[in-house]
Backbone as ProteinMPNN parsed JSONL, in Angstrom:
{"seq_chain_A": "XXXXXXXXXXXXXXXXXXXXXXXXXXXXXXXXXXXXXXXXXXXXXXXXXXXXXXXXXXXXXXXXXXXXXXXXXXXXXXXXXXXXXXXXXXXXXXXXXXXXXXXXXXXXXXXXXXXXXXXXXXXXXXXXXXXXXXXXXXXXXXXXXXXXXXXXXXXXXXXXXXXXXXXXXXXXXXXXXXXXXXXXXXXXXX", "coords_chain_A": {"N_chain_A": [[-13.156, 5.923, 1.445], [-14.512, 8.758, 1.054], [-12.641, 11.294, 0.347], [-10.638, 9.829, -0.865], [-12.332, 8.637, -2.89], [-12.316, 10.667, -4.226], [-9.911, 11.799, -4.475], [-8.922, 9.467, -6.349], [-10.372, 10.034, -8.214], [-9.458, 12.004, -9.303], [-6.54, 12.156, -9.927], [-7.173, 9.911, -11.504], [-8.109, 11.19, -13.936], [-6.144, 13.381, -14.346], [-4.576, 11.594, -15.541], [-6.182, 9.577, -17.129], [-6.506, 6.912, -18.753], [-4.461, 5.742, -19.77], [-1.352, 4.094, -18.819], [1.292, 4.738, -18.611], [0.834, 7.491, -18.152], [-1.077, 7.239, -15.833], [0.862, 6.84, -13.803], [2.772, 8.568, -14.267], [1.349, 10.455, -13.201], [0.526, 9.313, -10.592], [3.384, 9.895, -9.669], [4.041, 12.511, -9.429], [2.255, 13.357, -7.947], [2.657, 12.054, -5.508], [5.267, 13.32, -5.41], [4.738, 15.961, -4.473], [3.296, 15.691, -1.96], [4.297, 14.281, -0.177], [6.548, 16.08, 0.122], [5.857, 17.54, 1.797], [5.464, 16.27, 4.236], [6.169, 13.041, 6.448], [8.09, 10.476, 4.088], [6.243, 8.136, 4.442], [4.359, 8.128, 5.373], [3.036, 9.607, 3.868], [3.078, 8.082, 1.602], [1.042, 6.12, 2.89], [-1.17, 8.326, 3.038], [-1.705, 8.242, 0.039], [-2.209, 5.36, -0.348], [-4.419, 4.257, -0.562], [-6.116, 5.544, -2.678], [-4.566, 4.913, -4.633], [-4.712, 2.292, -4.976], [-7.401, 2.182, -5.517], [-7.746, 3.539, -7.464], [-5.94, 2.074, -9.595], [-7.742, -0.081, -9.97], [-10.087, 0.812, -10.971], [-8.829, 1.843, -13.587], [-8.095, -0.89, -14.539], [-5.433, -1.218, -14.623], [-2.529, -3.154, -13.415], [-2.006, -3.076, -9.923], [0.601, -3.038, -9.021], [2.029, -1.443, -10.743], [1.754, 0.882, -10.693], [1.814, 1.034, -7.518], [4.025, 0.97, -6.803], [6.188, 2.823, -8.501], [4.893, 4.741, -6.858], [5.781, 4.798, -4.469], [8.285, 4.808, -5.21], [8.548, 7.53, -5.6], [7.682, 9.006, -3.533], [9.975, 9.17, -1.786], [11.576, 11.08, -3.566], [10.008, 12.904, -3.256], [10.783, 14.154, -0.401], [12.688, 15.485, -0.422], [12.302, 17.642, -1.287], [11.585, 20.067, 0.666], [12.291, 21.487, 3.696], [10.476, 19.847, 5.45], [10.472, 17.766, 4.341], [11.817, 15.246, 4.968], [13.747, 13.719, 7.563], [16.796, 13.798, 7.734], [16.518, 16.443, 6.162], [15.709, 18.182, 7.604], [17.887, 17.566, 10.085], [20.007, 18.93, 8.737], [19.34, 21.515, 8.637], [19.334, 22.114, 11.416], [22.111, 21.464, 12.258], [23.473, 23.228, 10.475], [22.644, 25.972, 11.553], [23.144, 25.969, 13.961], [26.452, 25.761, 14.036], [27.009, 26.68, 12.017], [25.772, 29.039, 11.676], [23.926, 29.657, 10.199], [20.538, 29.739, 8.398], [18.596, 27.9, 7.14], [16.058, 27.726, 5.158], [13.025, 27.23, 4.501], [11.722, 26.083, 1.805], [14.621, 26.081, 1.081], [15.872, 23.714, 0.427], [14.795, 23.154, -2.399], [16.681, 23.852, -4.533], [17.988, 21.517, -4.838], [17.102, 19.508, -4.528], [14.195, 19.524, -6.466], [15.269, 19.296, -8.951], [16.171, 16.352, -8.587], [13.823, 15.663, -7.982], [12.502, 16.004, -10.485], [14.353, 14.752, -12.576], [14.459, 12.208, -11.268], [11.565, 10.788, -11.448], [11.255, 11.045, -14.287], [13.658, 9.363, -14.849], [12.294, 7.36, -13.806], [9.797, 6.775, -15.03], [10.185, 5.622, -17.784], [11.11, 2.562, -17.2], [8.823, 1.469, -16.683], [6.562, 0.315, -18.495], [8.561, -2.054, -19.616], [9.987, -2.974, -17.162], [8.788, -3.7, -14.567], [6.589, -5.488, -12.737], [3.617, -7.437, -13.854], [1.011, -8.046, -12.188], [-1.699, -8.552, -11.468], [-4.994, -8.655, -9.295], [-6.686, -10.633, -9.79], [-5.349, -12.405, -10.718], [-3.418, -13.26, -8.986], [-5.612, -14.387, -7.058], [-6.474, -16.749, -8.595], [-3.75, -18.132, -8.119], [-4.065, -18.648, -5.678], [-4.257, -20.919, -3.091], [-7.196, -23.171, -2.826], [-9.803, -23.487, -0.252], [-10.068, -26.01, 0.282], [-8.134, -27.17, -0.485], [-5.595, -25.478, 0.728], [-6.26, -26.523, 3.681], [-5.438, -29.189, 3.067], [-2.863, -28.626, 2.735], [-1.628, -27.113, 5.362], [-2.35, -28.796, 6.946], [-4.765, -28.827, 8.283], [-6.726, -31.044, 7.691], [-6.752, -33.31, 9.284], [-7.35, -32.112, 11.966], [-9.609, -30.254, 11.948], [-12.479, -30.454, 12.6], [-15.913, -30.969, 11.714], [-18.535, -29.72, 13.315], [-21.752, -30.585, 14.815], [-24.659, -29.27, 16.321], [-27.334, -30.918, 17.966], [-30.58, -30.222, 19.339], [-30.819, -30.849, 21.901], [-28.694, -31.179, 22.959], [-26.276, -29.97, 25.643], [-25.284, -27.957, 25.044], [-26.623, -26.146, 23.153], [-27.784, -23.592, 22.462], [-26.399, -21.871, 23.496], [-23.528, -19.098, 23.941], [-20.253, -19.097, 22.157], [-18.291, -18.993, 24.343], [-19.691, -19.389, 26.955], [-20.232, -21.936, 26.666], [-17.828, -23.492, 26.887], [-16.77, -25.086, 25.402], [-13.497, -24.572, 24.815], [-12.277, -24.856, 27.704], [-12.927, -26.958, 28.792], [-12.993, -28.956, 27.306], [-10.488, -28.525, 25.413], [-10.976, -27.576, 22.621], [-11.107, -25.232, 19.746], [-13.336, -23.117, 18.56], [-14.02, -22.34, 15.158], [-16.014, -20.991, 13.725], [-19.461, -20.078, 13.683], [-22.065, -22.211, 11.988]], "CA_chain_A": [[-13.841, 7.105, 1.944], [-14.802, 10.111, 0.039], [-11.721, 11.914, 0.21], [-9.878, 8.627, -1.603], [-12.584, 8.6, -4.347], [-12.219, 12.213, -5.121], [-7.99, 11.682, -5.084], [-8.604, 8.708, -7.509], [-10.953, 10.626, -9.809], [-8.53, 13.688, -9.894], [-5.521, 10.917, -10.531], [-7.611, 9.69, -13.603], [-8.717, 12.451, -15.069], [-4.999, 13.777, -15.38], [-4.03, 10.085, -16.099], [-6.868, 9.135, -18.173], [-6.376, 5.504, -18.842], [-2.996, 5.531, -20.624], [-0.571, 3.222, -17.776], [1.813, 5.755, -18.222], [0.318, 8.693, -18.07], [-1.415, 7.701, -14.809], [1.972, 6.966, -13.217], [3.516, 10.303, -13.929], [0.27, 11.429, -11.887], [0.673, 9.302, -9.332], [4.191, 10.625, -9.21], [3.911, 13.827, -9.196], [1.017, 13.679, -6.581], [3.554, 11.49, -3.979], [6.249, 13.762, -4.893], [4.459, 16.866, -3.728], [2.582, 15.588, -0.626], [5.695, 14.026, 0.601], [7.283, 17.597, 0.57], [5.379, 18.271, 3.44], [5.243, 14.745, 5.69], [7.335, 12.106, 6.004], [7.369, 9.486, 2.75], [6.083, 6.757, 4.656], [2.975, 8.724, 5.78], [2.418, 10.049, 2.596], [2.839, 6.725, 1.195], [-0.403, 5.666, 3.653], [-2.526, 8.513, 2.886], [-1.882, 8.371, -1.159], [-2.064, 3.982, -0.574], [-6.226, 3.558, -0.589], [-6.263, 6.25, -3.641], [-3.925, 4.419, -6.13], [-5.276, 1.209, -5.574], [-8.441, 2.483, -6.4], [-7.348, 4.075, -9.589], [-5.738, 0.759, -10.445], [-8.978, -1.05, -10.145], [-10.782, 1.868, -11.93], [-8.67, 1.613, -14.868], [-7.675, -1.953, -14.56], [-4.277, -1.305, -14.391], [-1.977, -3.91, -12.465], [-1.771, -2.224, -9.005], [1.903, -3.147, -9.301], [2.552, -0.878, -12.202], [1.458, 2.031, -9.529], [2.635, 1.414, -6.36], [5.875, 0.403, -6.953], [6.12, 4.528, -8.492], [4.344, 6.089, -5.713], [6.837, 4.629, -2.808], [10.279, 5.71, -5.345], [8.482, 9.16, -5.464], [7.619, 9.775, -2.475], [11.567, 9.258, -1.274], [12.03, 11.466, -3.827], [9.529, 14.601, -2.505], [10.688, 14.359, 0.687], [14.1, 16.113, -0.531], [12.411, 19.121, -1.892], [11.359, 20.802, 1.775], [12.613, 21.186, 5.67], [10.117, 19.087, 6.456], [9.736, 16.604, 3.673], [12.585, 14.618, 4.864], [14.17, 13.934, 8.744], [18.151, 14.109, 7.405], [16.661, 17.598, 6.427], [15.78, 19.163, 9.646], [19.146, 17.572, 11.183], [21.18, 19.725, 8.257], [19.027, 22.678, 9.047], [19.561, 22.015, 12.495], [23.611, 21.393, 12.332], [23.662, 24.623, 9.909], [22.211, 26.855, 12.117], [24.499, 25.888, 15.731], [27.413, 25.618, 14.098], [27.44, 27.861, 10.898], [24.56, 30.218, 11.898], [23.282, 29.926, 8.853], [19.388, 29.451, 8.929], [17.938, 27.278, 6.459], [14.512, 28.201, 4.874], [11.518, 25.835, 3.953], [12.252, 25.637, 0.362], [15.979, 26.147, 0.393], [16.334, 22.025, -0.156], [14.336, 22.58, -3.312], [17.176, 23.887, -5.278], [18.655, 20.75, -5.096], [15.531, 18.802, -4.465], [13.222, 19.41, -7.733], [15.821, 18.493, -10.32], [16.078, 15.448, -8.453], [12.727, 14.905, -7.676], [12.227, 15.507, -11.998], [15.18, 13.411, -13.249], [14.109, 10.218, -10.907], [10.384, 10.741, -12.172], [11.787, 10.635, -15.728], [14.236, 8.454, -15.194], [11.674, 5.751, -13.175], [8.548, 6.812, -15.998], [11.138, 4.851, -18.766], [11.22, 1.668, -17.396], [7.471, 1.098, -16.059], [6.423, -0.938, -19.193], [9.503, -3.056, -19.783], [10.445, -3.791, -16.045], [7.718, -3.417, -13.554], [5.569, -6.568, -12.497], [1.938, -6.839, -14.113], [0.606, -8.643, -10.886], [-3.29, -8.655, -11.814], [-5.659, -8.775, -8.348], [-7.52, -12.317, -10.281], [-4.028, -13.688, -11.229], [-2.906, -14.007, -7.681], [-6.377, -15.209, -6.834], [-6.438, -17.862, -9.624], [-2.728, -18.751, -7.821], [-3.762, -18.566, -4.151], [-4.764, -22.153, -2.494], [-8.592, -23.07, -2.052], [-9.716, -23.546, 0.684], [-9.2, -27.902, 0.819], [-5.822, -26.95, -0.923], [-4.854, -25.273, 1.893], [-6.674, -27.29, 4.492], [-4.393, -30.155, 3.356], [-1.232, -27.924, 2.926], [-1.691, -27.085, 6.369], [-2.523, -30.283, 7.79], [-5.92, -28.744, 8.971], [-7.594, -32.001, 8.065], [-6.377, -33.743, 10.655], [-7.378, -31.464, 13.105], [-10.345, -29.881, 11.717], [-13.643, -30.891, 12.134], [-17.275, -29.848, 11.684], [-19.78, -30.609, 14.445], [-23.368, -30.268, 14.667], [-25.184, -29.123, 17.785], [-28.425, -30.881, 18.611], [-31.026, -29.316, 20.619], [-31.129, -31.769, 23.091], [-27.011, -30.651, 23.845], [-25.919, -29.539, 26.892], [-24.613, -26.541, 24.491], [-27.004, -25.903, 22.05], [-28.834, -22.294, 22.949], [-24.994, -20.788, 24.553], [-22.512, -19.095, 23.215], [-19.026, -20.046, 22.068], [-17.496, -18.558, 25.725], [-20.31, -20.064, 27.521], [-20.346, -23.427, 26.294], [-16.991, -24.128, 27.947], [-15.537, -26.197, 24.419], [-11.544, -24.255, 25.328], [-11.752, -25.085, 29.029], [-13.508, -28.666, 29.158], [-12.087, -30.324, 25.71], [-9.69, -28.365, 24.458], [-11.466, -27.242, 21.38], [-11.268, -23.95, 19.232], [-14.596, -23.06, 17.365], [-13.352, -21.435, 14.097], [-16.654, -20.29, 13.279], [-20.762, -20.719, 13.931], [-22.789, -21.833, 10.902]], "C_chain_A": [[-14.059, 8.08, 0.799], [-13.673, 10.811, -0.548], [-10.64, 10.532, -0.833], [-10.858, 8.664, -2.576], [-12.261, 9.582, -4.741], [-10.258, 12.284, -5.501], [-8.237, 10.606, -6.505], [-9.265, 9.573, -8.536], [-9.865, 11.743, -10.527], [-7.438, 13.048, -10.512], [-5.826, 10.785, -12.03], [-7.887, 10.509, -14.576], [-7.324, 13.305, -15.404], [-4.384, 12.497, -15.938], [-5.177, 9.706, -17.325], [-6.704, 7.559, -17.906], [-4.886, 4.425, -18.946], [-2.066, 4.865, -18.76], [0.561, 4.123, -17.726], [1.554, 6.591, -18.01], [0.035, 8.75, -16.276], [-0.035, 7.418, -13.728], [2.636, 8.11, -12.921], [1.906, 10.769, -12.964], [0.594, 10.684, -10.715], [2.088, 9.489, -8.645], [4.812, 11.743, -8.717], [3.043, 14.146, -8.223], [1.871, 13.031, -5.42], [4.943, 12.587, -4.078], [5.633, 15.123, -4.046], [3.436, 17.055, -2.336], [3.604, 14.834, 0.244], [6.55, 15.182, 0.945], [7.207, 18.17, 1.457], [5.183, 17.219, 4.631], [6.301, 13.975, 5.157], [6.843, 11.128, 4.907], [6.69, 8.645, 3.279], [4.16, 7.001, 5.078], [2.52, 9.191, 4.695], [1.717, 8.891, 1.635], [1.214, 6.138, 1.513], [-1.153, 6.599, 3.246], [-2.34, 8.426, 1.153], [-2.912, 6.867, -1.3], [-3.568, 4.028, -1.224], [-6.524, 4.458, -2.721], [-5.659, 5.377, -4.68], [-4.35, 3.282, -6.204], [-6.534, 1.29, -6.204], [-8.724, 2.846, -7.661], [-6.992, 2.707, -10.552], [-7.127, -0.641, -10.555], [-9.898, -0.546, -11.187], [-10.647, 1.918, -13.548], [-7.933, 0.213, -15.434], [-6.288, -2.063, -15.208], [-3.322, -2.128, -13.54], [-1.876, -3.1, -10.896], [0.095, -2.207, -8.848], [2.78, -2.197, -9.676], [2.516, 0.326, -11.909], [1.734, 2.189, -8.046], [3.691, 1.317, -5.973], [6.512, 2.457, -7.11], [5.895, 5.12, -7.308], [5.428, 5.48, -4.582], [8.115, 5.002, -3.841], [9.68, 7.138, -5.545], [8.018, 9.433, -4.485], [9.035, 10.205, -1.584], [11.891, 10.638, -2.582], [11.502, 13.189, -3.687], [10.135, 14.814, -1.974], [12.021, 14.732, 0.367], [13.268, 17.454, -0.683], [11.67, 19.981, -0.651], [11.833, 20.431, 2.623], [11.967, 20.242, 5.772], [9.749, 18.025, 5.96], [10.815, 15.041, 4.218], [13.811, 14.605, 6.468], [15.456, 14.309, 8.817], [17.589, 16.203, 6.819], [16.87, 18.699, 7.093], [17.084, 18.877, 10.38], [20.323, 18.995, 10.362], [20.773, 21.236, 8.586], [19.915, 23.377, 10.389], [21.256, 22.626, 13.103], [24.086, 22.922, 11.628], [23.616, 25.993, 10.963], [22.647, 27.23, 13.521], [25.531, 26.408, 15.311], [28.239, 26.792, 12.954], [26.623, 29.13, 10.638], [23.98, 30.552, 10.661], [22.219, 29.06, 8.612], [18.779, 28.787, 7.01], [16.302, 27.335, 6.177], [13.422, 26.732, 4.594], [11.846, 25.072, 2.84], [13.422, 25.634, -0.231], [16.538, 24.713, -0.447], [15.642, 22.022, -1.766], [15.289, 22.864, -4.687], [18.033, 23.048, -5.995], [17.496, 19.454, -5.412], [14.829, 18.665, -5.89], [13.992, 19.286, -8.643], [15.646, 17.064, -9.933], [15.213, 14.564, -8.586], [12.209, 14.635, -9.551], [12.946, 14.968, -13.081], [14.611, 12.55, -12.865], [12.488, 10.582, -11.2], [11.091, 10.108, -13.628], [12.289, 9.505, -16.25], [13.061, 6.741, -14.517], [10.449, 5.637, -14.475], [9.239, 5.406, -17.532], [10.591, 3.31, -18.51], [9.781, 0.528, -16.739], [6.932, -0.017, -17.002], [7.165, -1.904, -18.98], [9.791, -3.943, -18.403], [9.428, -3.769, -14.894], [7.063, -4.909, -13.961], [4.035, -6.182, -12.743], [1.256, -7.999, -13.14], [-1.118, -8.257, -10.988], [-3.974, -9.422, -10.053], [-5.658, -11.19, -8.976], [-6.292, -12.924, -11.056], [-4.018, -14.341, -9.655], [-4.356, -14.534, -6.976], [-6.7, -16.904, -7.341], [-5.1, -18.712, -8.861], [-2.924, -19.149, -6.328], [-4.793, -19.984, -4.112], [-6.526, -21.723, -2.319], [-8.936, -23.462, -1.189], [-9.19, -25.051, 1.538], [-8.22, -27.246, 0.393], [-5.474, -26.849, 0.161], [-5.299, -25.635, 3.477], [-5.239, -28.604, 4.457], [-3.08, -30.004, 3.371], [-0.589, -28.188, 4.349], [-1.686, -28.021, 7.477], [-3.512, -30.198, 8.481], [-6.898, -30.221, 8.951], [-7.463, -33.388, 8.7], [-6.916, -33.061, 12.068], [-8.589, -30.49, 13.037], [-11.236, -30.014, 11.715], [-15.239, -29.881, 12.336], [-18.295, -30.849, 12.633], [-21.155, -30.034, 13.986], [-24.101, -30.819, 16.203], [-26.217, -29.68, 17.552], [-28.951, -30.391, 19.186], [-31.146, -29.954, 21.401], [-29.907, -31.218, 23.753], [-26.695, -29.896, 24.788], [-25.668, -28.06, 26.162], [-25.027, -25.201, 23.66], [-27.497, -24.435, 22.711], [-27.508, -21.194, 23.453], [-24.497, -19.947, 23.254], [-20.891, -19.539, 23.133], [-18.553, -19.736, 23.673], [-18.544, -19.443, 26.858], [-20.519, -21.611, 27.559], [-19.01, -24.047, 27.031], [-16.385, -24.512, 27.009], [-13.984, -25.73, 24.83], [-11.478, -25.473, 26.314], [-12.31, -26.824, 28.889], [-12.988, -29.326, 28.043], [-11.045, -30.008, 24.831], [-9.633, -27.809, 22.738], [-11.589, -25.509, 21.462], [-12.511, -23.868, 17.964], [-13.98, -22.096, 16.425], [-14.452, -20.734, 13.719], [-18.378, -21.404, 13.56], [-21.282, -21.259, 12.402], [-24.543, -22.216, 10.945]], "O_chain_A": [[-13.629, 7.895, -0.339], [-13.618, 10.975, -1.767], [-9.811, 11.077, -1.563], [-10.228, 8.76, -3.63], [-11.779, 9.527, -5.873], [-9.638, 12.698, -6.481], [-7.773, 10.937, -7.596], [-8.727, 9.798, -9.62], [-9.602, 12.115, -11.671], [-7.28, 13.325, -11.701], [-5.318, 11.148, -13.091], [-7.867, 10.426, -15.804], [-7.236, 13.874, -16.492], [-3.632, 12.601, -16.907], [-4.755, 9.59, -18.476], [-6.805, 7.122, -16.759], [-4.471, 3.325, -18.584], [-2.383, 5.39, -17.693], [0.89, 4.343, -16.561], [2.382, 6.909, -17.157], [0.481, 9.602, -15.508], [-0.165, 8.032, -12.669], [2.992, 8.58, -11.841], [1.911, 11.559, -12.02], [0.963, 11.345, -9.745], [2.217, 9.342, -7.429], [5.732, 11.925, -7.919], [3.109, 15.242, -7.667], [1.734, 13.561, -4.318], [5.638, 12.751, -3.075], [6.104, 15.299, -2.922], [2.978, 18.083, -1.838], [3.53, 14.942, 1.468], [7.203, 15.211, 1.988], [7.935, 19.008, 1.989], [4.786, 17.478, 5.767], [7.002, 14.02, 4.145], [5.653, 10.891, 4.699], [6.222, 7.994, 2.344], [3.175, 6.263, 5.041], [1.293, 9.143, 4.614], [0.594, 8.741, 1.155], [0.395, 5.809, 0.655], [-2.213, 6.089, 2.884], [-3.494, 8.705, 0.83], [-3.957, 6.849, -1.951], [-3.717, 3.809, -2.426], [-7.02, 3.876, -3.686], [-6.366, 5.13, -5.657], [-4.513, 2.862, -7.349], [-6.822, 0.657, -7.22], [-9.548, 2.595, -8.54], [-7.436, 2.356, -11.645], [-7.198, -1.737, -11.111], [-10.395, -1.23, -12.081], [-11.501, 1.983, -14.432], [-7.327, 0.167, -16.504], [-6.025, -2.829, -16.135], [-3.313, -1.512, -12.474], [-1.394, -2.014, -11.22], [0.66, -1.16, -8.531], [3.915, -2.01, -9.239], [3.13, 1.097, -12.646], [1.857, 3.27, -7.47], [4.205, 1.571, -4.883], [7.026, 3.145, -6.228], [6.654, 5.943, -6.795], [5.711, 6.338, -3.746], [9.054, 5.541, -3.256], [10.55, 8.0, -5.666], [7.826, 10.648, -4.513], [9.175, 11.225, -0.908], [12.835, 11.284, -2.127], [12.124, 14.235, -3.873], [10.72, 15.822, -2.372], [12.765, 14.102, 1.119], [13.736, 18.409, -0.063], [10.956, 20.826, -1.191], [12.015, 19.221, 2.757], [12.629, 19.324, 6.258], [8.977, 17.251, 6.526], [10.504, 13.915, 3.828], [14.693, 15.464, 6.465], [15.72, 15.087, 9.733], [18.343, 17.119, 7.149], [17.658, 19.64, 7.191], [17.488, 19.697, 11.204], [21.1, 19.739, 10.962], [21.634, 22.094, 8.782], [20.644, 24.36, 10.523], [21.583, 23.548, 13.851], [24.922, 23.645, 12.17], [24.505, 26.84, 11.045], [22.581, 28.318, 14.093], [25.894, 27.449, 15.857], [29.311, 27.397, 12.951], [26.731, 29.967, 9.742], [23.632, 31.665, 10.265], [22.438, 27.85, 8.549], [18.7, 29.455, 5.979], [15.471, 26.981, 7.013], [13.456, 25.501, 4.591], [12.151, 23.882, 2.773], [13.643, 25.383, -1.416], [17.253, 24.595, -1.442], [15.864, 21.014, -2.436], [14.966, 22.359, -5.763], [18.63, 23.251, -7.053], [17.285, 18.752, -6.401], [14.958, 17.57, -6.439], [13.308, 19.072, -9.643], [15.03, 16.376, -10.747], [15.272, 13.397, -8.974], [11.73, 13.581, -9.969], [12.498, 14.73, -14.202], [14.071, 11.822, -13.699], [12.594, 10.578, -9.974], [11.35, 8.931, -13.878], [11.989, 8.83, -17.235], [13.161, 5.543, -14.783], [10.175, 4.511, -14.892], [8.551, 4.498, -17.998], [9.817, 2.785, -19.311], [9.774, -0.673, -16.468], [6.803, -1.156, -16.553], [6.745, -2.775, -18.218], [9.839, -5.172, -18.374], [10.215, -4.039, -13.987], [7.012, -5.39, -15.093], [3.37, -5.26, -12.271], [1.011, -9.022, -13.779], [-1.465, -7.392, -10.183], [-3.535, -10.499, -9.649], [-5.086, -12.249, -8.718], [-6.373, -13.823, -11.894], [-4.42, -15.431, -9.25], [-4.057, -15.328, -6.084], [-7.031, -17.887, -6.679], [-5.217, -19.936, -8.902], [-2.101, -19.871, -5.765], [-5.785, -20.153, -4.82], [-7.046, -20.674, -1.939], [-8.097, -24.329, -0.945], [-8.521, -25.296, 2.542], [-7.426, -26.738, 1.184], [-5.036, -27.813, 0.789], [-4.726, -25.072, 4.409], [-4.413, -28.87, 5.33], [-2.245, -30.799, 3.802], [0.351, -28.921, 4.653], [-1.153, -27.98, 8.586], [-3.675, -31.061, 9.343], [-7.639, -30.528, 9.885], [-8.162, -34.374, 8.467], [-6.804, -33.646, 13.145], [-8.716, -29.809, 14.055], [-11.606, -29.744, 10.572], [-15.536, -28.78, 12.799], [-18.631, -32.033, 12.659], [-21.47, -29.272, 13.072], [-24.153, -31.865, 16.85], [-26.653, -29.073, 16.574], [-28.278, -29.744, 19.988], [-32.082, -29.467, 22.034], [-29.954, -30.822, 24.918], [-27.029, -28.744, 24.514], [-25.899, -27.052, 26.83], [-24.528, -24.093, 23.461], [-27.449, -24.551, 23.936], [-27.651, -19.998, 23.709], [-24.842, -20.02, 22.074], [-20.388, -20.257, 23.997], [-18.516, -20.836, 24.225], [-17.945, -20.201, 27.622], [-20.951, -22.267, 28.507], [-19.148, -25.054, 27.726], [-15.178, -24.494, 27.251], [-13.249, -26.651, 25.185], [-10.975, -26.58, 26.12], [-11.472, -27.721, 28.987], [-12.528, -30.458, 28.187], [-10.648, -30.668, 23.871], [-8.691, -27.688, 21.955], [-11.899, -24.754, 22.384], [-12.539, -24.391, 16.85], [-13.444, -21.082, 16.871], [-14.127, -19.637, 13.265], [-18.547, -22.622, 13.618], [-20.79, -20.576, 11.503], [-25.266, -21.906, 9.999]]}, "name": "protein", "num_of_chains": 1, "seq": "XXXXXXXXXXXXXXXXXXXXXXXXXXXXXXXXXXXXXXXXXXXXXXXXXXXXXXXXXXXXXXXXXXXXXXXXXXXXXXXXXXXXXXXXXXXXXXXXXXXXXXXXXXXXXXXXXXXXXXXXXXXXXXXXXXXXXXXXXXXXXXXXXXXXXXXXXXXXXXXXXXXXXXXXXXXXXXXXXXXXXXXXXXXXXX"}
């Protein structure tokens, strides 16, 4: 969508190209939109954006989303509402010790955290992170006989051809009856 190209452009343009660089962005962008939703939702609306960036600058997508899900666990400390164990301590604070917990009180503990584990995760992105390339795992994934005979589809697979003379020819798949009268699943018209 629109709103996902304009996140990836803004991504690259403080990332640039550099594989680290755009990491610390896309860390710093999951830690502070996680501050305000839960990580897992943040996670989903950042997801479409970073893969796009990693296609953009042909970066492994690997090498970026692996970052954006340990920083988003690590926003969701620095506000009430970035984080559900927050709201319960608010919660428990405020019955039992009447003592009212603010928005940003978690961030005094929160934003060192959230900029040590940046730091400390930015370190080991070259050395240990998987470079998982889109056209590797294509090059690795079965073609289509491959996995016809993996499967054991060709045994059980075949290709027909309607005549027009056929009781069938002119229907469609639901109309033609193949389930109910023979037992057959059409995988597809051509």
């Amino acid at each position: 969508s629109g709103a996902t190209s304009l996140l990836a452009r803004l991504l690259q343009r403080a990332g640039g190209t550099d594989e680290w660089r755009l990491a610390v962005a896309v860390m710093v962008t999951a830690c502070a939109v996680s501050a305000f939703m839960p990580n897992a939702a943040a996670v989903a609306v950042l997801l479409p954006a970073v893969v796009l960036l990693s296609r953009r600058t042909q970066v492994a997508p690997s090498r970026l989303l692996i970052p954006l899900s340990f920083a988003a666990v690590l926003g969701g400390n620095l506000t009430l509402l970035g984080a559900t164990p927050n709201l319960l301590v608010a919660d428990v604070a405020r019955h039992r010790e009447h003592v009212d917990i603010g928005m940003f009180d978690f961030a005094w503990v929160g934003l060192p955290m959230a900029v040590a584990g940046v730091a400390v995760l930015v370190w080991p992105i070259r050395r240990m992170l998987p470079v998982h390339r889109p056209e590797d795992r294509l090059r690795e994934a079965l073609q289509p006989e491959a996995a016809a005979r993996h499967y054991g589809l060709t045994r059980t697979l075949f290709r027909m051809k309607v005549l027009p003379k056929s009781g069938v020819a002119g229907r469609s798949i639901a109309e033609s009856g193949l389930r109910a009268t023979y037992g057959l699943e059409a995988v597809a018209v051509v």
